Coordinates of C-alpha atoms in Angstrom, one line a residue:
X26 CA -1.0 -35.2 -52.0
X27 CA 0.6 -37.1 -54.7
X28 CA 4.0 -38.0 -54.3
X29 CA 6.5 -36.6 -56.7
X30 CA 8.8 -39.4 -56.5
X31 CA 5.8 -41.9 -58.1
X32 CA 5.1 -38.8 -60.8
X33 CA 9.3 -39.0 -62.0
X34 CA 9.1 -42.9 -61.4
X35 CA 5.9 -43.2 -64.2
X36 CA 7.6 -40.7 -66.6
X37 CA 11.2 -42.3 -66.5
X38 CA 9.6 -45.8 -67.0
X39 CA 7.3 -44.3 -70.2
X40 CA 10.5 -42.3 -71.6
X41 CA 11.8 -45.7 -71.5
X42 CA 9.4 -47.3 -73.1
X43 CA 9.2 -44.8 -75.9
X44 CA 12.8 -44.8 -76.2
X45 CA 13.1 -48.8 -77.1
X46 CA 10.3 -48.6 -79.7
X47 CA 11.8 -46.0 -81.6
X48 CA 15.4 -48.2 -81.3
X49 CA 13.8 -51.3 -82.7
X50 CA 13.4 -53.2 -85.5
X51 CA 10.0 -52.8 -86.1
X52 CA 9.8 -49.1 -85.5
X53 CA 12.6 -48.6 -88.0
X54 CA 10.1 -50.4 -90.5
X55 CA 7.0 -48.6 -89.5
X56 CA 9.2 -44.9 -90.5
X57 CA 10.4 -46.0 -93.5
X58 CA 6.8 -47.2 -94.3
X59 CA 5.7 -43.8 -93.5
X60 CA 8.7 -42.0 -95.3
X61 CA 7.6 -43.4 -98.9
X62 CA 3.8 -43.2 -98.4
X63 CA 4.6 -38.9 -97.8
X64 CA 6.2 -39.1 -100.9
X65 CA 4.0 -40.7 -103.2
X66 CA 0.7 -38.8 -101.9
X67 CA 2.9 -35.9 -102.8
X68 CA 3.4 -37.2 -106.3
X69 CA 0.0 -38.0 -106.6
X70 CA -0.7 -34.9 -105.6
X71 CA 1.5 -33.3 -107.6
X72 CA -0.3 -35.5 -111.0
X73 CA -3.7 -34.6 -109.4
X74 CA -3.6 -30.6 -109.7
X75 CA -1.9 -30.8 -112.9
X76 CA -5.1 -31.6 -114.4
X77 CA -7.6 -29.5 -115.6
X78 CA -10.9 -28.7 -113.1
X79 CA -13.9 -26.2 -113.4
X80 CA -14.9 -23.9 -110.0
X81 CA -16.8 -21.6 -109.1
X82 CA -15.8 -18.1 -107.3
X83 CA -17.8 -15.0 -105.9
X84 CA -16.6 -11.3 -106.8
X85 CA -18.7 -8.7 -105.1
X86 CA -20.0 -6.1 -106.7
X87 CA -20.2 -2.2 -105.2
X88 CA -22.2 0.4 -106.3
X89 CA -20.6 4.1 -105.8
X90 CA -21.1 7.6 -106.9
X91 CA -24.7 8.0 -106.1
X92 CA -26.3 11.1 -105.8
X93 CA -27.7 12.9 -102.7
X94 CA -31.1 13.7 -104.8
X95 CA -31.3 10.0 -106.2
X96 CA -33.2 6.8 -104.4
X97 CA -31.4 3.4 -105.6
X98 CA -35.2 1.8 -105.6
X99 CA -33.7 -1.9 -106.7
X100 CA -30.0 -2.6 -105.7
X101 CA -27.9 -4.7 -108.4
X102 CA -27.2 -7.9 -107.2
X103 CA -24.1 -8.0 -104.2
X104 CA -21.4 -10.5 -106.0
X105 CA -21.2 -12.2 -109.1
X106 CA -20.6 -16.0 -109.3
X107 CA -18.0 -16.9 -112.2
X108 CA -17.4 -20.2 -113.7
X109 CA -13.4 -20.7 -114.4
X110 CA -11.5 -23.6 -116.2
X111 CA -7.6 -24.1 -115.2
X112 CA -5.0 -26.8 -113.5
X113 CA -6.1 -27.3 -110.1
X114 CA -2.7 -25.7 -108.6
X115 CA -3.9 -22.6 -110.4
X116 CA -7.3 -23.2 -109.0
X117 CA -5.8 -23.5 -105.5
X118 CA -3.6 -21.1 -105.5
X119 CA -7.2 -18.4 -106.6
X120 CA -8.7 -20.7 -103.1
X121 CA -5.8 -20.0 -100.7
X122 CA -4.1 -17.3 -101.7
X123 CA -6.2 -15.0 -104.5
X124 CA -8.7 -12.6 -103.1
X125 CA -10.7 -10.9 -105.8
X126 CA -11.4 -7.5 -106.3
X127 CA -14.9 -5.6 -106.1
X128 CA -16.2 -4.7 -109.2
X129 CA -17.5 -1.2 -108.8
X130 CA -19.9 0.6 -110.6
X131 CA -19.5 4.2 -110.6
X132 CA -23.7 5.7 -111.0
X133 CA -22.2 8.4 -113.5
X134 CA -20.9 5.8 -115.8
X135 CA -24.6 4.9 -116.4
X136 CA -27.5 5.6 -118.2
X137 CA -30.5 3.8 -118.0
X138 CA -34.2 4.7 -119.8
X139 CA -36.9 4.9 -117.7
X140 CA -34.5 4.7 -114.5
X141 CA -33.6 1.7 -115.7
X142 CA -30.2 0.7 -115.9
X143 CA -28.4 -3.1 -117.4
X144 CA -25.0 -3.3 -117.7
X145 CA -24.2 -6.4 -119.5
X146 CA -21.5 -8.9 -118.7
X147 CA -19.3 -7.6 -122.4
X148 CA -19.2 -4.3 -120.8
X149 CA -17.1 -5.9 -117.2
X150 CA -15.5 -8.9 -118.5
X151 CA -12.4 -7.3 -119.1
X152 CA -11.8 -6.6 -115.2
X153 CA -13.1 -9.6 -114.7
X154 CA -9.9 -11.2 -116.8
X155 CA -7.6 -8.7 -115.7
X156 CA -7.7 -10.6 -112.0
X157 CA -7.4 -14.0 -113.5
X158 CA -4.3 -16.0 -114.7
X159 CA -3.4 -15.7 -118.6
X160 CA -3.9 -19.3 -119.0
X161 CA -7.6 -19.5 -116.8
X162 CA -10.9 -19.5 -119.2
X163 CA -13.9 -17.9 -118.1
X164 CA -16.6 -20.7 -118.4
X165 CA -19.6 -18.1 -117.4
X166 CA -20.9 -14.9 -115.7
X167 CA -23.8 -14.8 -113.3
X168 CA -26.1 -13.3 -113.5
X169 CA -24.7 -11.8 -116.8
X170 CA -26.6 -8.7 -116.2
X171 CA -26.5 -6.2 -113.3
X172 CA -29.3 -4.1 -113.2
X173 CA -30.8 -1.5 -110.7
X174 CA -33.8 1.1 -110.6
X175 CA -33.3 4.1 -109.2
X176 CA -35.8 7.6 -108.4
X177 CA -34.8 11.0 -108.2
X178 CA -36.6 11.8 -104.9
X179 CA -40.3 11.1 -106.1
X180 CA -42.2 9.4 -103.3
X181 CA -45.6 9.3 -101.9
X182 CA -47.4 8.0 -98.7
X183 CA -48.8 4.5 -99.2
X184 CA -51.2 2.1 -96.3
X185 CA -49.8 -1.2 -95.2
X186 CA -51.7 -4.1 -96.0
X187 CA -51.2 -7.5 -94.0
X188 CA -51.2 -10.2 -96.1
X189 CA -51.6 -13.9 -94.3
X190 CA -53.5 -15.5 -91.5
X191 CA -54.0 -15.0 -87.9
X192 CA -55.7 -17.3 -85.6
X193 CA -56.5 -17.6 -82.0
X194 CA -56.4 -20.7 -79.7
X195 CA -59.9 -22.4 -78.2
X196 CA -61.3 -19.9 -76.2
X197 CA -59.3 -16.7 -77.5
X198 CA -59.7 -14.5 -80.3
X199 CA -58.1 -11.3 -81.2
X200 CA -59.0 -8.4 -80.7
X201 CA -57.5 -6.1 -83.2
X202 CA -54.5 -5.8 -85.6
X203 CA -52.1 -3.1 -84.6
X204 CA -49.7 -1.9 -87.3
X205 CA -46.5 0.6 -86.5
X206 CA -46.5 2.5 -89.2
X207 CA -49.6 1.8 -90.3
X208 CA -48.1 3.7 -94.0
X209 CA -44.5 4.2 -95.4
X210 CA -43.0 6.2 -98.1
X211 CA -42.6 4.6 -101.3
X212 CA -40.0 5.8 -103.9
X213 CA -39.9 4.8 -107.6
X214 CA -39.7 6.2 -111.0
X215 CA -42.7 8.3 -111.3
X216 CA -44.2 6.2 -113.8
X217 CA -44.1 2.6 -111.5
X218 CA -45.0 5.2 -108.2
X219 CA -48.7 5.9 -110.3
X220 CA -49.2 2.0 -110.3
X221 CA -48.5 1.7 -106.1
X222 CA -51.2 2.4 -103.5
X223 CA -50.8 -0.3 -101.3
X224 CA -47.8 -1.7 -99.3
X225 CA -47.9 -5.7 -98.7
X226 CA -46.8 -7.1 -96.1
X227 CA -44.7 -10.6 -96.6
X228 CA -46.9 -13.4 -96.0
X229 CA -47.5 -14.8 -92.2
X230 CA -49.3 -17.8 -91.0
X231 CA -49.7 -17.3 -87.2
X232 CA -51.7 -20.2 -85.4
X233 CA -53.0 -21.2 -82.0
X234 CA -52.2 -17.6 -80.4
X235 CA -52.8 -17.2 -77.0
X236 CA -51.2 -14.5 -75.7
X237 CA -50.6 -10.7 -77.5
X238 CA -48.5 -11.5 -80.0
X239 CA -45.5 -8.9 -81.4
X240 CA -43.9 -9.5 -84.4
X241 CA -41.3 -7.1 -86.7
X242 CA -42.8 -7.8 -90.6
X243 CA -40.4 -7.4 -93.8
X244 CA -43.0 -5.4 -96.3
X245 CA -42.9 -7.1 -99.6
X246 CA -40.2 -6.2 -102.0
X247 CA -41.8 -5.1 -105.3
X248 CA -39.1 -4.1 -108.4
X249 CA -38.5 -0.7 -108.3
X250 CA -39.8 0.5 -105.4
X251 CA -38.3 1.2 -102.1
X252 CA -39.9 1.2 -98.9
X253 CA -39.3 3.5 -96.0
X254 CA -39.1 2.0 -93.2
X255 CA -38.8 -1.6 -95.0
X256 CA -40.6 -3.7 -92.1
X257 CA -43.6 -2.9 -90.0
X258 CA -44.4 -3.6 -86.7
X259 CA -47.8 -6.1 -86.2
X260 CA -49.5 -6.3 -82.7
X261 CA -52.1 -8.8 -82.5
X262 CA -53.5 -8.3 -78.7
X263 CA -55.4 -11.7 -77.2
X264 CA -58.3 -11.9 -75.3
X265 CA -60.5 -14.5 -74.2
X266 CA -64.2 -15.3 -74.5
X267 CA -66.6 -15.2 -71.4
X268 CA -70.3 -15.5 -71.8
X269 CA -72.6 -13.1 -70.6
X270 CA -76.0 -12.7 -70.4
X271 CA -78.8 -9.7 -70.8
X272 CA -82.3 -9.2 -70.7
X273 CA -83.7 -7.4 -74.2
X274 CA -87.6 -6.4 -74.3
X275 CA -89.3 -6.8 -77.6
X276 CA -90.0 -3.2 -78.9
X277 CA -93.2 -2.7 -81.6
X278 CA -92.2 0.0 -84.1
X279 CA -94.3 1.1 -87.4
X280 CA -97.7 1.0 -85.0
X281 CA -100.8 2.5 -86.6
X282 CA -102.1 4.8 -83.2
X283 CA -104.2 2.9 -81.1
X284 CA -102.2 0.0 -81.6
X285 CA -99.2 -1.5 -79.3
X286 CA -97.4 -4.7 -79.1
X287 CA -98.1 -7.2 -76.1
X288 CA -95.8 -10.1 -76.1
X289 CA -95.4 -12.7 -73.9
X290 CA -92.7 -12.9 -72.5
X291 CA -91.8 -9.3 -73.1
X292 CA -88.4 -9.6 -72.7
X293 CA -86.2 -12.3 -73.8
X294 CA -82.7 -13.2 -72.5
X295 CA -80.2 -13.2 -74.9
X296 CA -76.4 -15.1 -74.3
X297 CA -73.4 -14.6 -76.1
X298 CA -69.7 -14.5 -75.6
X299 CA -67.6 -11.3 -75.6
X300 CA -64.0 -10.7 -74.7
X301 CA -63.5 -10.2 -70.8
X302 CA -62.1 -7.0 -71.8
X303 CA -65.4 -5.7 -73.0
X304 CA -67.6 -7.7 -70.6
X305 CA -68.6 -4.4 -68.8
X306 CA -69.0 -2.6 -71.8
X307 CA -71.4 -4.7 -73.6
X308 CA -74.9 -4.4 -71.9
X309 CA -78.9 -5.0 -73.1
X310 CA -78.8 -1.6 -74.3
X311 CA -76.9 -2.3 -77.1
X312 CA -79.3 -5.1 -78.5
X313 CA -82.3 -4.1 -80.5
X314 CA -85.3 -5.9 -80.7
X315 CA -88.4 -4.2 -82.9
X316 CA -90.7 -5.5 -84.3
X317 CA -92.5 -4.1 -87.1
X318 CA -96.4 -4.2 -87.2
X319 CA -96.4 -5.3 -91.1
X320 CA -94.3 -7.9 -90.2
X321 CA -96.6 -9.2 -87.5
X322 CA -99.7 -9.0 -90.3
X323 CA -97.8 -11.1 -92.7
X324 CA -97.4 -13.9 -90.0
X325 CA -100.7 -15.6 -90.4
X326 CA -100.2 -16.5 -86.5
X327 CA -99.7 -15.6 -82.9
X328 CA -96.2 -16.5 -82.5
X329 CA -93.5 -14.2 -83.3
X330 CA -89.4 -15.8 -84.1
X331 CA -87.1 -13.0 -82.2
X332 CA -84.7 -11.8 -84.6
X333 CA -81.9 -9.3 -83.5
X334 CA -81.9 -5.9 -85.7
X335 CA -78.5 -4.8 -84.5
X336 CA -75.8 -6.5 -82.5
X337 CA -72.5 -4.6 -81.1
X338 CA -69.2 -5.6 -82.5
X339 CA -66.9 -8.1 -80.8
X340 CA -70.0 -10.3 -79.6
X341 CA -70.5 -13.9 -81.3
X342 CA -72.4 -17.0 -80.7
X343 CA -75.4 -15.7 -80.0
X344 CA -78.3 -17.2 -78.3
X345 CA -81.9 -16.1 -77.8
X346 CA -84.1 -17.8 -75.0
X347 CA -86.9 -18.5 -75.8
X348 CA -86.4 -18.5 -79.4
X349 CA -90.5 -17.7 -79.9
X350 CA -92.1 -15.3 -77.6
X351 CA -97.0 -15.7 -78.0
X352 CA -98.1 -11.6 -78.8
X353 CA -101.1 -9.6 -79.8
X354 CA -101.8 -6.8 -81.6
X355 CA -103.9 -5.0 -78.7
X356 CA -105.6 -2.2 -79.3
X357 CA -105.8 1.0 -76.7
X358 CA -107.7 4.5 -76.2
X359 CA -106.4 7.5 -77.7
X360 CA -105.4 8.7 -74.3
X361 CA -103.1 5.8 -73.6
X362 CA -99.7 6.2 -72.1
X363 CA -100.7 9.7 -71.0

């Protein structure tokens, strides 16, 4: 436990301390050093923000009055960024004190062609100057036009398009592209709507995936049209490859009667890799081997090169052993295979 008596002994004895500094000689110097240095950097001060400085300020901008029928397609921009010339205690006083009004913009002011509507800097700058001092100049306005597009309900169903790359890690792929919605509603003028049958995505660059990847996609903005919903969810589920192998028999097709195919071997194994979600589902029956009889007369020889005629879809790197099977065009009695 700490003793108490120590505690009032170390604060006496600082007190003290304190006490005969601020009694001394060379404190009185250091507080009269410290008295005139407050007031000259308050005359410089003073000098400093009596001259003249350029800023910059932001006045947001609303838009109000709309219409239950109408769409605002492209919103005017949110504030306005003016350029102002004054003393700087005028200046300061806008920084510390000053808060600037909205300028709002009431939708049955306006009429625009097309949808269309610009309202020009000349036709706001006198609320602009109406919340500035008399004697502070207004350098510039921007953007010195606020414009938006608007629709009066037309809209139409459009697909969503992904726009960008997606690519697996070693020994994954994926497997499919999953898109929720896979179309919104777009609204526009009706003569920009004609022009729209696709909604992009935003472009994405996903590398090295692994594992089934969600993301939440921002459709891209286009002027004068409005996407509902404005995003898009992606799903790009993962799998990984596993190599499989079947056995595939040569089949002749296009046979004159009389005629069959003998080759040798008569089946040939065939390797590729698949997803180990489809491993099951992939089997020889869904490999095709014929072989034609004009092809074999065109051959000038008695060995055939096995080519696949149709191969199922998620399967790559395919390999056929052995690559060259011997055959023979043998021919039978009319009564064969009875």
């Amino acid at each position: 436990m700490i003793d108490r008596r120590n505690i009032k002994r170390i604060y006496l004895k600082t007190a003290r301390k304190i006490k005969d500094f601020l009694l001394s000689d060379k404190s009185r110097e250091f507080l009269i050093f410290l008295f005139f240095f407050f007031i000259a950097s308050g005359f410089w001060l003073l000098q400093t923000l009596n001259n003249d400085y350029e800023t910059e300020f932001s006045i947001p901008v609303r838009l109000k009055g709309v219409p239950n029928n109408i769409v605002i397609t492209s919103e005017p921009p949110s504030e306005l960024h003016i350029r102002v010339k004054d003393k700087g205690t005028v200046l300061l006083n806008y920084m510390l004190g000053k808060s600037f009004f909205p300028i709002t913009l009431d939708f049955s002011d306006y009429k625009g062609k097309d949808n269309h509507v610009r309202i020009y800097s000349s036709q706001f700058e006198k609320r602009l100057l109406n919340q500035l001092n008399v004697s502070t100049k207004l350098l510039s306005v921007k953007p010195d036009t606020l414009e938006y597009i608007y629709s009066t309900g037309d809209s139409k169903l459009v697909p969503v398009k992904l726009q960008g790359t997606v690519s697996a890690g070693r020994q994954y792929y994926i497997s499919d592209t999953i898109c929720t919605p896979d179309s919104v509603l777009a609204y526009a003028p009706a003569g920009v709507l004609d022009t729209i049958t696709i909604a992009y995505t935003q472009k994405v660059k996903f590398e090295d995936v692994s594992d089934t990847l969600k993301r939440q996609i921002p459709l891209l903005a286009q002027k004068g049209v409005k996407f509902v919903p404005a995003s898009v969810e992606m799903i790009f589920p993962v799998d990984i490859y596993t190599e499989k192998t079947v056995e595939v028999p040569l089949r002749g097709v296009n046979f004159p009667a009389g005629k069959v195919l003998r080759a040798f071997p008569s089946k040939v194994n065939v390797t590729f890799q698949v997803g180990l979600s489809h491993f099951r589902q992939i089997t020889a029956s869904d490999f095709h081997i014929n072989v034609s009889y004009e092809e074999l007369l065109k051959l000038g020889s008695d060995k055939y090169t096995v080519k696949l005629r149709s191969v199922p879809k998620g399967v790559n790197q395919i390999r056929i052993s052995p690559e060259q099977v011997d055959f023979l065009i043998e021919q039978v009695s009319p009564d064969y295979g009875n």
